[in-house]
Amino acid sequence: MHRFARSTALAALLIAGATAPRPAAAQICPGDCSRDGQIAINELMTAVVLALNGGPTTACDSADVDGDGLVLVHELLAAVGAALGSCPAPFYPRDDVLRLNQIQVLGSHNSYHIQAEPPVFQAIRDFSEALAQTLEYTHIPLAEQFETQGVRQIELDVFADPDGGLYAQPLGLEIITNDPNARIPELEAPGFKVLHVQDIDYNTTCRTFVDCLQVVKAWSDAHPLHVPMTILVEAKDDVLPPNLGFDFVVPIQIGDPELDAIDAEIRSVFPAAQLITPDDVRGARATLSEAVRAGEWPTLGAARGRVLFCLDNGGDVLDAYVTGHPSLRGRVMFTSSPTDSPEGAFRKLNDPIADFDEIQAAVTAGFIVRTRADGDTLNARANDTTQRDAAIASGAQFVSTDYPVPNPAFGTDYQVQIPGGAPARCNPLNAPAECAALDIENPAHLSER
């Protein structure tokens, strides 16, 4: 960059620092590094550093307006102009009013899952037809779910593997290959592994937790105006019955170190500015529950392009995650806790028929809820939409299914979609009357910067 261009950029920076009003939190403007709808002086300085020194633009990708990997003078001036209040007209004019809990989106259950290979699946069926039926489904890769099925909430099951290789030699692989020494290379490295049941139901579109999260981040980065994404994480340590005659892998039990490691792996992929954490929602309130009841979920403008995590576990695992972190201070994930507990913000209420009134009460009080439209393939096989219809009508923000599209093998047209969603819709219980589906997410503008 020429000296005159550098001087121009620095002079523009000084002007912006003196006057910089905040643009509306409705779309990502040039130089809005944190994607919070506000362009602060430190963000402009980051853009200037990138322009002067080059290097990866990941520190402020919104400063790279044309996406060519460089920040040039015209892009610096665009950032200054945005800071001075000349952002383009917003794509989402209600983004400063609508909040994260006023939406309803489609989720997928065990979003990583691929049905076992025929020889392994037949072995499961020979053992138990009922068990085999619960495992007879396959999801397409995560990015394709986001792109083609409108999924905005996913579920990942994780197994601790701090030394690596614990799940790299599954029994099912030996059945397929007839090789007792066959191993899966991607499972050799240390870190959490994503699978459903060790040894027998281990096929997945992304084998490690970090790999799955990187897929989410890549899609999110490429579509920065998406409605907030939610990832439900179940930490698994179930031991398979020893009386079946097989030497099954014994999982590492989930405790404090493992839960800390889950948080660490999430933070290793997502920067703080891209996460929505309990600390963000609680703010200055005494408890997270108090903040939620006061309506302090972030606005959609502040939440677009960001991700929040929820812990699927209850019992001892939930207690361990909360202990030492009152109101989830310092934690990444929200927990499925009672609404009257200090950490109450998210509820997992999977039976929308039995839990219908409880779901509606929680949503009305300001909490976010995940429920299931179907379970264990039974609804899809019978084309029974009773649970699906209750889930959608309940107002639960996340409606999870194994069938964003029908499974032709079942001979039914059962599937789950958000009515009128594009792919999300205004929550039927708590969104303002003037809210429209395209206020939540507009497919035409997902990739705008």
PDB file of C-alpha atoms in Angstrom, residues 183-337:
ATOM      1  CA  ARG A 183      -8.730 -49.580  12.460  1.00  0.00           C
ATOM      2  CA  ILE A 184     -10.269 -46.216  11.546  1.00  0.00           C
ATOM      3  CA  PRO A 185      -7.428 -43.682  11.161  1.00  0.00           C
ATOM      4  CA  GLU A 186      -9.581 -40.625  11.941  1.00  0.00           C
ATOM      5  CA  LEU A 187     -10.244 -42.023  15.421  1.00  0.00           C
ATOM      6  CA  GLU A 188      -6.595 -42.371  16.403  1.00  0.00           C
ATOM      7  CA  ALA A 189      -5.994 -38.765  17.503  1.00  0.00           C
ATOM      8  CA  PRO A 190      -6.856 -37.581  21.038  1.00  0.00           C
ATOM      9  CA  GLY A 191     -10.140 -35.765  21.531  1.00  0.00           C
ATOM     10  CA  PHE A 192     -13.880 -36.370  21.702  1.00  0.00           C
ATOM     11  CA  LYS A 193     -15.346 -38.785  19.175  1.00  0.00           C
ATOM     12  CA  VAL A 194     -18.826 -38.515  17.684  1.00  0.00           C
ATOM     13  CA  LEU A 195     -20.760 -41.776  17.436  1.00  0.00           C
ATOM     14  CA  HIS A 196     -24.015 -43.327  18.632  1.00  0.00           C
ATOM     15  CA  VAL A 197     -23.065 -46.652  20.215  1.00  0.00           C
ATOM     16  CA  GLN A 198     -19.475 -47.822  20.515  1.00  0.00           C
ATOM     17  CA  ASP A 199     -18.491 -50.883  18.491  1.00  0.00           C
ATOM     18  CA  ILE A 200     -21.868 -51.442  16.786  1.00  0.00           C
ATOM     19  CA  ASP A 201     -23.394 -48.106  15.654  1.00  0.00           C
ATOM     20  CA  TYR A 202     -20.396 -45.905  15.033  1.00  0.00           C
ATOM     21  CA  ASN A 203     -20.809 -44.565  11.483  1.00  0.00           C
ATOM     22  CA  THR A 204     -21.018 -40.804  11.257  1.00  0.00           C
ATOM     23  CA  THR A 205     -20.608 -38.009   8.733  1.00  0.00           C
ATOM     24  CA  CYS A 206     -17.917 -36.413  10.923  1.00  0.00           C
ATOM     25  CA  ARG A 207     -15.984 -38.655  13.305  1.00  0.00           C
ATOM     26  CA  THR A 208     -14.579 -36.185  15.820  1.00  0.00           C
ATOM     27  CA  PHE A 209     -16.265 -33.408  17.761  1.00  0.00           C
ATOM     28  CA  VAL A 210     -13.837 -30.830  16.426  1.00  0.00           C
ATOM     29  CA  ASP A 211     -14.389 -32.020  12.845  1.00  0.00           C
ATOM     30  CA  CYS A 212     -18.158 -31.662  13.246  1.00  0.00           C
ATOM     31  CA  LEU A 213     -17.776 -28.194  14.751  1.00  0.00           C
ATOM     32  CA  GLN A 214     -15.487 -27.116  11.934  1.00  0.00           C
ATOM     33  CA  VAL A 215     -18.168 -28.121   9.435  1.00  0.00           C
ATOM     34  CA  VAL A 216     -20.671 -25.953  11.306  1.00  0.00           C
ATOM     35  CA  LYS A 217     -18.262 -23.032  11.494  1.00  0.00           C
ATOM     36  CA  ALA A 218     -17.390 -23.208   7.809  1.00  0.00           C
ATOM     37  CA  TRP A 219     -21.058 -23.109   6.825  1.00  0.00           C
ATOM     38  CA  SER A 220     -21.783 -20.343   9.323  1.00  0.00           C
ATOM     39  CA  ASP A 221     -18.873 -18.238   8.087  1.00  0.00           C
ATOM     40  CA  ALA A 222     -20.084 -18.631   4.507  1.00  0.00           C
ATOM     41  CA  HIS A 223     -23.661 -17.669   5.494  1.00  0.00           C
ATOM     42  CA  PRO A 224     -23.148 -14.948   8.112  1.00  0.00           C
ATOM     43  CA  LEU A 225     -26.785 -13.818   8.242  1.00  0.00           C
ATOM     44  CA  HIS A 226     -28.219 -17.182   9.266  1.00  0.00           C
ATOM     45  CA  VAL A 227     -30.555 -17.378  12.232  1.00  0.00           C
ATOM     46  CA  PRO A 228     -28.638 -18.464  15.371  1.00  0.00           C
ATOM     47  CA  MET A 229     -27.639 -22.139  15.246  1.00  0.00           C
ATOM     48  CA  THR A 230     -28.044 -24.425  18.255  1.00  0.00           C
ATOM     49  CA  ILE A 231     -25.940 -27.517  18.954  1.00  0.00           C
ATOM     50  CA  LEU A 232     -27.189 -30.018  21.519  1.00  0.00           C
ATOM     51  CA  VAL A 233     -24.301 -32.023  22.995  1.00  0.00           C
ATOM     52  CA  GLU A 234     -24.815 -35.340  24.776  1.00  0.00           C
ATOM     53  CA  ALA A 235     -21.756 -36.590  26.681  1.00  0.00           C
ATOM     54  CA  LYS A 236     -21.998 -40.387  26.584  1.00  0.00           C
ATOM     55  CA  ASP A 237     -20.383 -43.055  28.731  1.00  0.00           C
ATOM     56  CA  ASP A 238     -22.856 -45.960  28.638  1.00  0.00           C
ATOM     57  CA  VAL A 239     -21.311 -49.410  29.084  1.00  0.00           C
ATOM     58  CA  LEU A 240     -22.644 -52.176  26.844  1.00  0.00           C
ATOM     59  CA  PRO A 241     -23.828 -55.377  28.575  1.00  0.00           C
ATOM     60  CA  PRO A 242     -20.891 -57.713  29.277  1.00  0.00           C
ATOM     61  CA  ASN A 243     -23.038 -60.850  28.986  1.00  0.00           C
ATOM     62  CA  LEU A 244     -23.324 -60.707  25.187  1.00  0.00           C
ATOM     63  CA  GLY A 245     -20.034 -62.491  24.686  1.00  0.00           C
ATOM     64  CA  PHE A 246     -18.113 -59.611  23.120  1.00  0.00           C
ATOM     65  CA  ASP A 247     -15.228 -57.500  24.380  1.00  0.00           C
ATOM     66  CA  PHE A 248     -16.900 -54.124  23.954  1.00  0.00           C
ATOM     67  CA  VAL A 249     -15.005 -50.880  24.519  1.00  0.00           C
ATOM     68  CA  VAL A 250     -15.652 -49.438  27.988  1.00  0.00           C
ATOM     69  CA  PRO A 251     -16.129 -45.658  27.659  1.00  0.00           C
ATOM     70  CA  ILE A 252     -14.404 -43.138  29.885  1.00  0.00           C
ATOM     71  CA  GLN A 253     -16.842 -41.896  32.487  1.00  0.00           C
ATOM     72  CA  ILE A 254     -17.892 -38.277  32.111  1.00  0.00           C
ATOM     73  CA  GLY A 255     -16.806 -36.056  34.987  1.00  0.00           C
ATOM     74  CA  ASP A 256     -15.322 -32.632  35.646  1.00  0.00           C
ATOM     75  CA  PRO A 257     -12.220 -33.003  33.423  1.00  0.00           C
ATOM     76  CA  GLU A 258     -14.251 -34.304  30.498  1.00  0.00           C
ATOM     77  CA  LEU A 259     -16.834 -31.523  30.759  1.00  0.00           C
ATOM     78  CA  ASP A 260     -14.086 -28.905  30.911  1.00  0.00           C
ATOM     79  CA  ALA A 261     -12.562 -30.533  27.833  1.00  0.00           C
ATOM     80  CA  ILE A 262     -15.858 -30.271  25.916  1.00  0.00           C
ATOM     81  CA  ASP A 263     -15.944 -26.540  26.610  1.00  0.00           C
ATOM     82  CA  ALA A 264     -12.304 -26.282  25.542  1.00  0.00           C
ATOM     83  CA  GLU A 265     -12.883 -28.075  22.240  1.00  0.00           C
ATOM     84  CA  ILE A 266     -15.822 -25.788  21.460  1.00  0.00           C
ATOM     85  CA  ARG A 267     -13.692 -22.712  22.177  1.00  0.00           C
ATOM     86  CA  SER A 268     -10.885 -24.131  20.034  1.00  0.00           C
ATOM     87  CA  VAL A 269     -13.159 -23.852  16.981  1.00  0.00           C
ATOM     88  CA  PHE A 270     -15.453 -20.897  17.683  1.00  0.00           C
ATOM     89  CA  PRO A 271     -14.117 -17.491  18.770  1.00  0.00           C
ATOM     90  CA  ALA A 272     -15.929 -15.829  21.650  1.00  0.00           C
ATOM     91  CA  ALA A 273     -17.638 -13.370  19.297  1.00  0.00           C
ATOM     92  CA  GLN A 274     -19.338 -16.226  17.443  1.00  0.00           C
ATOM     93  CA  LEU A 275     -20.693 -17.924  20.584  1.00  0.00           C
ATOM     94  CA  ILE A 276     -23.808 -17.125  22.593  1.00  0.00           C
ATOM     95  CA  THR A 277     -22.983 -18.190  26.141  1.00  0.00           C
ATOM     96  CA  PRO A 278     -24.806 -18.109  29.485  1.00  0.00           C
ATOM     97  CA  ASP A 279     -22.601 -15.165  30.496  1.00  0.00           C
ATOM     98  CA  ASP A 280     -23.811 -13.223  27.435  1.00  0.00           C
ATOM     99  CA  VAL A 281     -27.460 -13.764  28.323  1.00  0.00           C
ATOM    100  CA  ARG A 282     -27.160 -13.275  32.088  1.00  0.00           C
ATOM    101  CA  GLY A 283     -25.362  -9.952  31.758  1.00  0.00           C
ATOM    102  CA  ALA A 284     -25.653  -7.954  34.989  1.00  0.00           C
ATOM    103  CA  ARG A 285     -28.554 -10.001  36.360  1.00  0.00           C
ATOM    104  CA  ALA A 286     -28.051 -12.041  39.506  1.00  0.00           C
ATOM    105  CA  THR A 287     -29.011 -15.321  37.827  1.00  0.00           C
ATOM    106  CA  LEU A 288     -29.450 -16.672  34.340  1.00  0.00           C
ATOM    107  CA  SER A 289     -33.070 -17.556  35.066  1.00  0.00           C
ATOM    108  CA  GLU A 290     -33.787 -13.962  36.110  1.00  0.00           C
ATOM    109  CA  ALA A 291     -32.325 -12.650  32.864  1.00  0.00           C
ATOM    110  CA  VAL A 292     -34.361 -15.075  30.778  1.00  0.00           C
ATOM    111  CA  ARG A 293     -37.589 -14.168  32.562  1.00  0.00           C
ATOM    112  CA  ALA A 294     -36.764 -10.503  31.956  1.00  0.00           C
ATOM    113  CA  GLY A 295     -36.572 -11.123  28.211  1.00  0.00           C
ATOM    114  CA  GLU A 296     -32.835 -10.647  27.816  1.00  0.00           C
ATOM    115  CA  TRP A 297     -32.052 -13.215  25.167  1.00  0.00           C
ATOM    116  CA  PRO A 298     -30.055 -11.383  22.481  1.00  0.00           C
ATOM    117  CA  THR A 299     -31.848  -9.771  19.580  1.00  0.00           C
ATOM    118  CA  LEU A 300     -31.621 -11.527  16.239  1.00  0.00           C
ATOM    119  CA  GLY A 301     -29.461  -8.672  15.032  1.00  0.00           C
ATOM    120  CA  ALA A 302     -26.901  -9.422  17.722  1.00  0.00           C
ATOM    121  CA  ALA A 303     -27.244 -13.191  17.297  1.00  0.00           C
ATOM    122  CA  ARG A 304     -27.063 -13.691  13.534  1.00  0.00           C
ATOM    123  CA  GLY A 305     -24.144 -15.815  12.405  1.00  0.00           C
ATOM    124  CA  ARG A 306     -23.595 -17.056  15.957  1.00  0.00           C
ATOM    125  CA  VAL A 307     -23.941 -20.442  17.659  1.00  0.00           C
ATOM    126  CA  LEU A 308     -25.162 -21.547  21.072  1.00  0.00           C
ATOM    127  CA  PHE A 309     -24.571 -24.908  22.743  1.00  0.00           C
ATOM    128  CA  CYS A 310     -26.833 -26.852  25.102  1.00  0.00           C
ATOM    129  CA  LEU A 311     -25.865 -29.833  27.256  1.00  0.00           C
ATOM    130  CA  ASP A 312     -28.255 -32.734  26.675  1.00  0.00           C
ATOM    131  CA  ASN A 313     -27.394 -34.583  29.894  1.00  0.00           C
ATOM    132  CA  GLY A 314     -29.175 -34.552  33.196  1.00  0.00           C
ATOM    133  CA  GLY A 315     -28.342 -36.232  36.506  1.00  0.00           C
ATOM    134  CA  ASP A 316     -24.763 -36.411  37.714  1.00  0.00           C
ATOM    135  CA  VAL A 317     -23.314 -35.013  34.499  1.00  0.00           C
ATOM    136  CA  LEU A 318     -25.498 -31.910  34.673  1.00  0.00           C
ATOM    137  CA  ASP A 319     -24.667 -31.466  38.363  1.00  0.00           C
ATOM    138  CA  ALA A 320     -20.955 -31.709  37.623  1.00  0.00           C
ATOM    139  CA  TYR A 321     -21.223 -29.129  34.859  1.00  0.00           C
ATOM    140  CA  VAL A 322     -23.027 -26.652  37.106  1.00  0.00           C
ATOM    141  CA  THR A 323     -20.983 -27.197  40.278  1.00  0.00           C
ATOM    142  CA  GLY A 324     -18.526 -24.353  40.772  1.00  0.00           C
ATOM    143  CA  HIS A 325     -20.226 -22.340  38.028  1.00  0.00           C
ATOM    144  CA  PRO A 326     -23.243 -20.637  39.613  1.00  0.00           C
ATOM    145  CA  SER A 327     -25.718 -19.585  36.918  1.00  0.00           C
ATOM    146  CA  LEU A 328     -23.258 -21.268  34.510  1.00  0.00           C
ATOM    147  CA  ARG A 329     -20.646 -18.543  34.923  1.00  0.00           C
ATOM    148  CA  GLY A 330     -17.720 -19.236  32.632  1.00  0.00           C
ATOM    149  CA  ARG A 331     -19.433 -22.163  30.927  1.00  0.00           C
ATOM    150  CA  VAL A 332     -20.052 -22.475  27.192  1.00  0.00           C
ATOM    151  CA  MET A 333     -23.211 -24.586  27.241  1.00  0.00           C
ATOM    152  CA  PHE A 334     -26.693 -23.973  28.574  1.00  0.00           C
ATOM    153  CA  THR A 335     -28.153 -26.849  30.589  1.00  0.00           C
ATOM    154  CA  SER A 336     -31.578 -28.480  30.673  1.00  0.00           C
ATOM    155  CA  SER A 337     -32.340 -27.202  34.145  1.00  0.00           C
TER     156      SER A 337
END
